[in-house]
């Protein structure tokens, strides 16, 4: 595995998720590699895009046989990389599996003036890459449950705006011989209201019950002068229902489709109930 | 020689073929839908009745769903079972308020005398 990391500042290791992966060839067209970069060849390019630095540094190959580069390579290579530096000439599997953590890096090669501290790879060649490979040991990742962790989460998670404020009121309304519980701001489907066009304002008079937070107005049978204001949104047909009649062994089958005409109504407000006698939870004493 | 039962092997072979044609499945599906659309109405009414019955307070007087509905009609309330059941689930206090309204005045006397 060859990992190519471009460092903008020499002492800073940029964690993987801040980096973007780019194809080598698009960045450096003059770079002619002797081999194709396939996935399994596993060249991970990590570039810090906004500021390309002046040096390319090749990190150590996982293969224990290869030796680390002693000199950094210049940014725009005029000459193609010679194969012996990037040693990936068909490494045999046994060599890769033979890799151990305390690898056989030759530290005795002599200190070059430009030797680089290469980080230890803490995992096997074919293991899944993790953040801990690239992060230095100094970084403290906050644990879940701590307030710092929650702060980070708050910033990262998408913020849902709170639901719009609604009057805390409801009414029971009778429309088309059906009763509905109705809240201002919501819509309901009713039977088709024939003369109503779209965006017509409608007043529903048969209000059987109005409930607020503090009291109810129970209509006997109707709350007088109460009205529910609504706007017609749409005149449509309901979903199709197949009416199928069948008698067994008598060769009788009839199929019919049915779409009920329907109106969608949006409720805008409930008014007119304040004068009506209200009732509350306190039970009245029984008059003996 | 009478016919000898051949054991369970033949039966097991036949058990794998619990199938119906697609046309048969379709017919049964449509017929069930048609029939159950009518049953739906009575099914839901049953459900609402049990829910209302569960919520009605039985504390002081012997009181249950049947008496509740009787008083509802006496007091000229038009609320139907669906709405009452929904209120019973969502805002239970309103059922108690309705109950208080209904039980006022004369009717409660009769029940008290019954005890």
Coordinates of C-alpha atoms in Angstrom, one line a residue:
Chain A
X1 CA 0.0 0.0 0.0
X2 CA 1.3 3.4 -0.9
X3 CA -0.2 6.3 0.9
X4 CA 0.6 9.7 -0.5
X5 CA 0.1 12.6 1.8
X6 CA 0.6 16.1 0.8
X7 CA 1.3 18.2 3.8
X8 CA 0.7 21.9 3.8
X9 CA 2.5 22.5 7.0
X10 CA 5.2 20.1 7.8
X11 CA 4.3 19.2 11.3
X12 CA 0.6 18.8 11.0
X13 CA -1.0 15.6 10.0
X14 CA -4.4 16.2 8.5
X15 CA -7.0 13.6 9.5
X16 CA -8.5 11.6 6.7
X17 CA -12.0 13.0 6.6
X18 CA -10.9 16.5 5.9
X19 CA -9.1 15.4 2.8
X20 CA -10.4 14.8 -0.6
X21 CA -9.4 12.0 -2.7
X22 CA -8.3 13.0 -6.2
X23 CA -6.9 11.1 -9.0
X24 CA -3.2 11.5 -9.2
X25 CA -3.3 12.0 -12.9
X26 CA -5.6 15.0 -12.8
X27 CA -3.5 16.7 -10.3
X28 CA -0.2 16.1 -11.7
X29 CA -0.5 15.4 -15.4
X30 CA 3.2 15.2 -15.8
X31 CA 3.4 12.4 -13.3
X32 CA 3.6 9.3 -15.3
X33 CA 3.3 6.2 -13.1
X34 CA 4.6 3.0 -14.3
X35 CA 1.5 1.1 -13.2
X36 CA -2.2 1.7 -13.0
X37 CA -3.7 2.7 -9.7
X38 CA -6.4 0.1 -9.0
X39 CA -8.3 -0.2 -5.8
X40 CA -6.5 -3.2 -4.6
X41 CA -3.2 -1.7 -5.5
X42 CA -4.6 0.7 -2.8
X43 CA -3.0 3.9 -3.4
X44 CA -4.9 6.3 -1.2
X45 CA -4.3 9.8 -2.4
X46 CA -5.1 12.4 0.3
X47 CA -4.7 15.9 -0.7
X48 CA -5.2 19.1 1.2
X49 CA -6.7 20.9 -1.8
X50 CA -6.8 24.5 -0.9
X51 CA -3.1 24.8 -0.4
X52 CA -0.9 22.4 -2.2
X53 CA 2.4 22.3 -0.6
X54 CA 5.7 22.2 -2.2
X55 CA 6.7 18.8 -1.3
X56 CA 5.4 15.3 -2.0
X57 CA 6.3 12.8 0.5
X58 CA 5.8 9.1 0.0
X59 CA 5.1 7.2 3.1
X60 CA 6.4 3.9 3.8
X61 CA 5.1 1.0 1.9
X62 CA 3.4 -1.7 3.9
X63 CA 5.6 -4.2 2.3
X64 CA 8.5 -4.7 4.7
X65 CA 10.9 -5.3 1.9
X66 CA 10.6 -1.8 0.5
X67 CA 12.7 0.9 2.0
X68 CA 11.5 4.4 2.9
X69 CA 12.4 7.3 0.6
X70 CA 15.2 9.3 1.9
X71 CA 14.5 12.4 -0.1
X72 CA 11.2 14.2 -0.7
X73 CA 10.1 14.3 -4.3
X74 CA 9.4 17.7 -6.0
X75 CA 5.9 18.7 -6.7
X76 CA 5.9 18.6 -10.5
X77 CA 8.1 15.8 -11.5
X78 CA 9.9 16.4 -14.7
X79 CA 11.0 12.9 -14.9
X80 CA 8.8 9.9 -14.3
X81 CA 9.2 8.1 -11.1
X82 CA 11.6 5.2 -11.5
X83 CA 10.2 1.9 -10.5
X84 CA 12.6 0.9 -7.8
X85 CA 11.3 3.7 -5.6
X86 CA 7.7 2.7 -5.6
X87 CA 8.2 -1.0 -5.1
X88 CA 5.0 -2.6 -5.9
X89 CA 6.3 -5.1 -8.4
X90 CA 4.0 -7.9 -7.7
X91 CA 4.6 -8.4 -4.0
X92 CA 3.9 -11.9 -3.1
X93 CA 1.1 -12.5 -0.6
X94 CA 3.4 -14.2 1.8
X95 CA 5.4 -11.1 2.0
X96 CA 2.4 -9.0 2.9
X97 CA 1.1 -11.4 5.5
X98 CA 4.6 -11.7 6.9
X99 CA 4.3 -8.0 7.9
X100 CA 4.5 -7.4 11.6
X101 CA 4.1 -4.4 13.7
X102 CA 7.7 -4.3 14.7
X103 CA 8.7 -4.3 11.1
X104 CA 12.1 -4.8 9.7
X105 CA 12.7 -1.2 8.8
X106 CA 16.4 -0.6 8.4
X107 CA 17.0 2.2 10.8
X108 CA 20.7 1.7 10.5
X109 CA 20.8 3.2 7.1
X110 CA 22.4 6.3 8.3
X111 CA 20.8 9.5 9.2
X112 CA 20.1 11.6 6.2
X113 CA 19.6 15.3 6.7
X114 CA 16.2 15.1 5.3
X115 CA 14.9 12.0 6.9
X116 CA 11.3 12.1 7.8
X117 CA 9.4 10.6 10.7
X118 CA 7.0 8.3 9.2
X119 CA 4.0 7.3 11.3
X120 CA 3.6 3.7 12.3
X121 CA 0.8 1.9 10.6
X122 CA -1.1 0.3 13.3
X123 CA -3.0 -2.2 11.2
X124 CA -2.6 -4.9 8.7
X125 CA -2.4 -4.3 5.0
X126 CA -5.8 -5.6 4.2
X127 CA -7.6 -4.4 7.2
X128 CA -10.2 -1.6 7.0
X129 CA -8.7 1.8 7.4
X130 CA -9.5 3.6 10.6
X131 CA -9.1 7.1 11.9
X132 CA -6.7 5.9 14.6
X133 CA -4.2 5.1 11.9
X134 CA -3.7 8.7 10.9
X135 CA -4.5 10.6 14.0
X136 CA -1.7 11.1 16.4
X137 CA -2.0 9.8 19.9
X138 CA -2.2 13.3 21.4
X139 CA -5.7 14.0 20.2
X140 CA -8.5 13.6 22.7
X141 CA -11.7 12.5 21.1
X142 CA -14.6 13.3 23.4
X143 CA -16.6 10.4 24.5
X144 CA -20.4 10.2 24.0
X145 CA -22.2 11.5 27.0
X146 CA -19.8 14.3 27.8
X147 CA -21.0 17.9 27.2
X148 CA -18.2 18.4 24.6
X149 CA -19.5 15.6 22.6
X150 CA -23.0 17.0 22.7
X151 CA -21.7 20.4 21.5
X152 CA -20.1 18.8 18.5
X153 CA -23.2 16.9 17.7
X154 CA -25.4 20.0 17.9
X155 CA -23.2 21.7 15.4
X156 CA -23.1 18.8 13.0
X157 CA -26.7 17.6 13.1
X158 CA -29.3 19.3 10.8
X159 CA -31.5 21.7 12.8
X160 CA -35.2 21.3 12.5
X161 CA -37.1 24.4 12.9
X162 CA -39.8 24.2 15.6
X163 CA -43.3 23.6 14.4
X164 CA -45.3 26.7 13.7
X165 CA -47.4 27.9 16.7
X166 CA -51.0 26.8 16.6
X167 CA -54.1 27.9 18.5
X168 CA -54.8 25.2 21.0
X169 CA -58.3 24.7 20.1
X170 CA -60.4 22.0 18.4
X171 CA -63.9 21.6 17.3
X172 CA -66.2 18.8 16.2
X173 CA -67.9 19.7 13.0
X174 CA -70.6 17.9 11.0
X175 CA -70.0 18.0 7.2
X176 CA -71.7 15.8 4.7
X177 CA -73.4 13.7 7.5
X178 CA -70.0 12.9 8.9
X179 CA -68.3 14.3 12.0
X180 CA -64.7 15.5 12.1
X181 CA -62.4 16.7 14.7
X182 CA -61.0 19.9 13.3
X183 CA -57.9 21.9 14.2
X184 CA -57.0 25.3 12.7
X185 CA -54.1 24.9 10.3
X186 CA -54.9 21.4 9.1
X187 CA -56.9 20.0 6.3
X188 CA -59.6 17.3 6.0
X189 CA -61.2 15.4 3.2
X190 CA -65.0 15.8 3.0
X191 CA -67.7 14.7 0.6
X192 CA -67.8 16.8 -2.5
X193 CA -69.2 20.3 -1.9
X194 CA -70.7 20.9 -5.3
X195 CA -70.8 24.7 -5.7
X196 CA -67.5 25.4 -4.0
X197 CA -64.6 26.3 -6.3
X198 CA -60.9 26.3 -5.4
X199 CA -59.9 29.0 -3.0
X200 CA -63.4 29.7 -1.9
X201 CA -64.0 30.6 1.7
X202 CA -66.4 28.4 3.5
X203 CA -68.2 28.6 6.8
X204 CA -69.2 25.4 8.6
X205 CA -72.1 26.0 10.9
X206 CA -72.8 22.7 12.5
X207 CA -70.3 22.8 15.3
X208 CA -71.1 20.2 17.9
X209 CA -68.3 20.7 20.4
X210 CA -65.5 23.2 20.9
X211 CA -62.7 22.5 23.2
X212 CA -60.0 24.9 24.4
X213 CA -57.3 24.4 27.0
X214 CA -59.5 25.7 29.8
X215 CA -63.0 24.8 29.0
X216 CA -65.4 23.0 26.6
X217 CA -68.5 24.2 25.0
X218 CA -70.7 21.2 24.5
X219 CA -73.4 21.9 22.0
X220 CA -77.0 20.7 22.6
X221 CA -77.0 19.7 19.8
X222 CA -75.1 22.6 18.2
X223 CA -73.0 25.4 19.7
X224 CA -75.0 28.4 18.7
X225 CA -73.3 31.1 16.6
X226 CA -70.1 29.1 16.4
X227 CA -68.5 28.9 13.0
X228 CA -65.5 27.1 11.5
X229 CA -63.9 29.0 8.7
X230 CA -62.2 27.0 6.0
X231 CA -60.8 27.4 2.5
X232 CA -61.4 25.0 -0.3
X233 CA -58.1 23.6 -1.5
X234 CA -59.0 21.1 -4.1
X235 CA -61.8 19.2 -5.7
X236 CA -60.6 15.7 -6.5
X237 CA -61.5 12.1 -6.8
X238 CA -60.7 9.6 -4.1
X239 CA -58.5 6.5 -4.8
X240 CA -60.2 3.9 -6.9
X241 CA -62.1 1.1 -5.2
X242 CA -62.9 -2.0 -7.2
X243 CA -66.3 -3.3 -6.7
X244 CA -66.2 -7.0 -7.5
X245 CA -69.3 -9.2 -7.4
X246 CA -68.8 -12.9 -7.7
X247 CA -70.9 -16.1 -7.3
X248 CA -69.0 -19.3 -7.2
X249 CA -69.8 -22.1 -9.6
X250 CA -72.4 -20.0 -11.3
X251 CA -70.2 -18.2 -13.7
X252 CA -71.1 -14.8 -12.4
X253 CA -68.6 -12.0 -12.2
X254 CA -69.0 -8.3 -12.3
X255 CA -66.2 -5.8 -12.0
X256 CA -66.7 -2.1 -11.5
X257 CA -64.4 0.8 -10.5
X258 CA -65.5 3.6 -8.3
X259 CA -63.9 6.9 -7.4
X260 CA -65.8 9.0 -4.9
X261 CA -65.7 12.8 -5.6
X262 CA -64.1 14.5 -2.6
X263 CA -63.1 18.0 -1.5
X264 CA -60.1 18.9 0.5
X265 CA -60.6 21.7 2.9
X266 CA -58.1 23.7 5.0
X267 CA -59.3 25.0 8.3
X268 CA -58.4 28.5 9.1
X269 CA -60.2 29.4 12.3
X270 CA -62.8 28.7 14.8
X271 CA -65.0 31.5 16.1
X272 CA -68.2 32.5 17.8
X273 CA -68.2 30.1 20.7
X274 CA -67.2 32.4 23.6
X275 CA -70.8 33.4 24.6
X276 CA -72.0 29.8 24.9
X277 CA -72.1 28.4 28.5
X278 CA -68.8 26.6 29.1
X279 CA -68.3 23.5 31.2
X280 CA -65.2 22.6 33.1
X281 CA -63.8 19.6 34.9
X282 CA -65.2 20.5 38.3
X283 CA -68.2 18.3 38.8
X284 CA -71.3 20.2 39.9
X285 CA -72.9 19.0 43.1
X286 CA -76.0 16.9 42.6
X287 CA -79.0 18.8 43.7
X288 CA -81.0 16.5 45.9
Chain B
X1 CA -57.9 -57.3 1.0
X2 CA -59.1 -53.9 2.2
X3 CA -57.3 -50.9 1.3
X4 CA -54.3 -50.4 3.6
X5 CA -53.4 -47.0 4.7
X6 CA -49.9 -46.2 3.4
X7 CA -48.8 -44.1 6.2
X8 CA -47.9 -40.4 6.3
X9 CA -45.5 -40.2 3.4
X10 CA -48.1 -39.6 0.7
X11 CA -49.7 -37.0 2.9
X12 CA -46.5 -35.1 3.3
X13 CA -45.9 -35.1 -0.4
X14 CA -49.2 -33.4 -1.0
X15 CA -48.7 -30.8 1.7
X16 CA -46.3 -28.8 -0.4
X17 CA -48.8 -27.8 -3.0
X18 CA -51.0 -25.4 -1.0
X19 CA -51.3 -23.1 -3.9
X20 CA -53.8 -21.2 -5.8
X21 CA -53.7 -19.8 -9.3
X22 CA -53.1 -16.1 -9.7
X23 CA -56.6 -15.7 -11.1
X24 CA -58.1 -17.5 -8.1
X25 CA -56.0 -15.4 -5.7
X26 CA -57.2 -12.2 -7.4
X27 CA -60.8 -13.2 -7.2
X28 CA -60.6 -14.1 -3.5
X29 CA -58.8 -10.8 -2.8
X30 CA -61.3 -8.7 -4.5
X31 CA -64.2 -10.5 -3.0
X32 CA -62.8 -10.2 0.5
X33 CA -62.2 -6.5 0.0
X34 CA -65.7 -5.9 -1.2
X35 CA -67.2 -7.9 1.7
X36 CA -64.9 -6.4 4.3
X37 CA -65.6 -2.8 3.2
X38 CA -69.1 -3.4 4.5
X39 CA -67.9 -5.2 7.6
X40 CA -65.5 -2.3 8.3
X41 CA -68.4 -0.2 9.3
X42 CA -69.6 -2.6 12.0
X43 CA -66.0 -3.5 13.0
X44 CA -65.2 0.1 13.8
X45 CA -68.4 0.7 15.6
X46 CA -67.6 -2.2 17.9
X47 CA -64.2 -0.8 18.6
X48 CA -65.5 2.6 19.4
X49 CA -68.1 1.1 21.8
X50 CA -65.5 -0.8 23.7
X51 CA -63.3 2.2 23.9
X52 CA -66.0 4.5 25.2
X53 CA -67.0 1.8 27.7
X54 CA -63.5 1.7 29.0
X55 CA -63.3 5.4 29.7
X56 CA -66.6 6.0 31.4
X57 CA -66.2 6.6 35.1
X58 CA -68.0 4.0 37.3
X59 CA -67.1 5.5 40.6
X60 CA -70.1 6.6 42.4
X61 CA -73.1 5.4 40.5
X62 CA -73.5 2.2 38.6
X63 CA -72.8 3.7 35.2
X64 CA -71.6 2.3 31.9
X65 CA -71.7 2.7 28.1
X66 CA -75.4 2.0 27.7
X67 CA -76.4 4.5 30.3
X68 CA -74.0 7.0 28.9
X69 CA -75.4 6.8 25.4
X70 CA -79.0 6.9 26.7
X71 CA -78.2 10.1 28.6
X72 CA -76.4 11.5 25.5
X73 CA -79.6 11.2 23.5
X74 CA -81.7 12.5 26.3
X75 CA -79.6 15.6 26.4
X76 CA -79.8 16.1 22.7
X77 CA -76.1 15.7 22.0
X78 CA -75.3 14.8 18.5
X79 CA -71.8 13.5 18.9
X80 CA -71.2 10.2 17.3
X81 CA -69.3 7.1 18.5
X82 CA -66.3 7.8 16.4
X83 CA -65.7 11.2 17.8
X84 CA -66.3 10.1 21.3
X85 CA -63.8 7.3 21.0
X86 CA -61.2 9.6 19.6
X87 CA -61.8 12.1 22.3
X88 CA -61.5 9.3 24.9
X89 CA -58.1 8.5 23.6
X90 CA -56.6 11.9 22.9
X91 CA -58.2 14.2 25.4
X92 CA -59.7 12.2 28.1
X93 CA -60.8 15.1 30.2
X94 CA -63.4 16.2 27.7
X95 CA -65.2 12.9 28.2
X96 CA -65.4 13.7 31.9
X97 CA -66.7 17.1 31.1
X98 CA -69.4 15.6 28.9
X99 CA -70.2 13.2 31.6
X100 CA -70.6 16.0 34.1
X101 CA -72.9 17.8 31.7
X102 CA -75.1 14.8 31.2
X103 CA -75.3 13.7 34.8
X104 CA -76.6 17.1 36.1
X105 CA -79.9 17.6 37.7
X106 CA -82.8 15.2 37.5
X107 CA -81.4 12.1 35.9
X108 CA -78.8 11.4 38.5
X109 CA -81.5 11.3 41.1
X110 CA -83.0 8.2 39.5
X111 CA -79.8 6.3 39.6
X112 CA -79.2 7.2 43.2
X113 CA -82.6 5.9 44.1
X114 CA -81.9 2.7 42.4
X115 CA -79.0 1.8 44.7

